[in-house]
Amino acid sequence: MTGSSGARGPKLTQTTAVLAMCAVLIVVFSIFLKGFLTLGNLFALARNISILGILALGMAVVVIGRGLDLSQVASFAASTAIAIILMNSGYATPVALLIGFVMAIGIGILNGFLISVIEMPPLLTTLASSLAVLGIVRTTAVQHYVVYLSKGHDEFLRLGGNIWGGVPISILVFAATAVVVHLFLSRSVIGRFVYAHGDNPDAARQTGLPTRPLTMIEYALCAAIGYVGGVVMIAQTALMHLQVAESTIIFDVIMVVVLGGVSLVGGRGNVMSVIAGTLLIGVLLNGMTIMDMDVQTQNIVKGVVLLIAILLDSRLHPRDEETSKQGD
């Protein structure tokens, strides 16, 4: 969108700033880090950012609707673990994956129901549901934290492989998911409702938008898209480690979303915002890995980047009397 005043130039957006920072990082790393600008490293970079990007696309839908889902990683971990168990038990791969997909959507709908109908806070609701889902799966279906995919699923495992001389299929899945989410948010009626819901929930409710079903749709989509990322993950590794839900991945996802320009006040941001954030974090993590930085140092850098992202968000999208009510 452009401003009404022709005297001023185009407004600097957070997404544009992040893409510029990413370009600078690529130039700096290419000059000073040996091996960064090699084809092998670029393919490895694409593989590493693809799952993070897919998860961020799902999270963006919820954040645009003025929500937050801390259960996304637990949801896809539990759902894909069940899918692996079913495949190992002899179920056809499409059937097993479909059952896991339905399970993930069910978790998302439950989150949306508790938040919109019972009116529980999103942060605490999704945190509690992540713990509950993992606990139920661990006590009823999974004896160990790691669930391995048995032999005989070579066709499925190709999803985690490469094509065209080394291009990872996972990056193509990320691209396809980005296109679908873009079309949903920008072309569909429900997508426009998501923006209206996030921009001003009270006004959306007063104008007759079905905000409660809409909230359930948002969280269901977040879980469903997250499940796609989980499927790609097990295709790459032939296993699902349930402790992934206890890692920092969910915070990396939130960092990507906020950094790219999907505002925490709701109603702002798009797929390009997610792509920008994913690229910057991917390049940054790749560079730190080549520099052999320890995990603690990387966490410090990521923490600083997240603080900068929040500062940009607050400067470019200042909270007013309405947006300050978020989370109430």
GROMACS .gro file of C-alpha atoms in nm, residues 47-48 51 76 80-81 84 146-151 153 156-161 170 229-242 244 249:
model
   37
   47ARG     CA    1   1.741  -2.741   0.338
   48ASN     CA    2   1.789  -2.592   0.684
   51ILE     CA    3   1.116  -2.647   0.769
   76PHE     CA    4   0.336  -3.172   1.462
   80THR     CA    5   0.389  -3.723   1.289
   81ALA     CA    6   0.493  -3.970   1.560
   84ILE     CA    7   0.511  -4.313   1.179
  146VAL     CA    8   1.240  -4.125   1.945
  147VAL     CA    9   1.007  -4.293   1.694
  148TYR     CA   10   1.191  -4.447   1.398
  149LEU     CA   11   1.042  -4.510   1.056
  150SER     CA   12   1.099  -4.872   0.960
  151LYS     CA   13   1.245  -4.982   0.625
  153HIS     CA   14   0.917  -4.650   0.282
  156PHE     CA   15   0.806  -4.142   0.110
  157LEU     CA   16   1.168  -4.073   0.207
  158ARG     CA   17   1.230  -3.922  -0.137
  159LEU     CA   18   1.040  -3.619  -0.009
  160GLY     CA   19   1.343  -3.546   0.209
  161GLY     CA   20   1.590  -3.591  -0.074
  170SER     CA   21   1.201  -2.945   0.104
  229GLY     CA   22   0.680  -2.913   0.816
  230GLY     CA   23   0.681  -3.216   1.045
  231VAL     CA   24   0.624  -3.452   0.751
  232VAL     CA   25   0.919  -3.297   0.567
  233MET     CA   26   1.128  -3.338   0.883
  234ILE     CA   27   1.059  -3.712   0.916
  235ALA     CA   28   1.118  -3.756   0.542
  236GLN     CA   29   1.465  -3.607   0.590
  237THR     CA   30   1.557  -3.799   0.905
  238ALA     CA   31   1.331  -4.111   0.902
  239LEU     CA   32   1.242  -4.043   1.266
  240MET     CA   33   1.062  -3.806   1.498
  241HIS     CA   34   1.221  -3.706   1.826
  242LEU     CA   35   0.946  -3.587   2.059
  244VAL     CA   36   1.193  -3.139   1.955
  249ILE     CA   37   1.236  -2.418   1.758
   0.00000   0.00000   0.00000
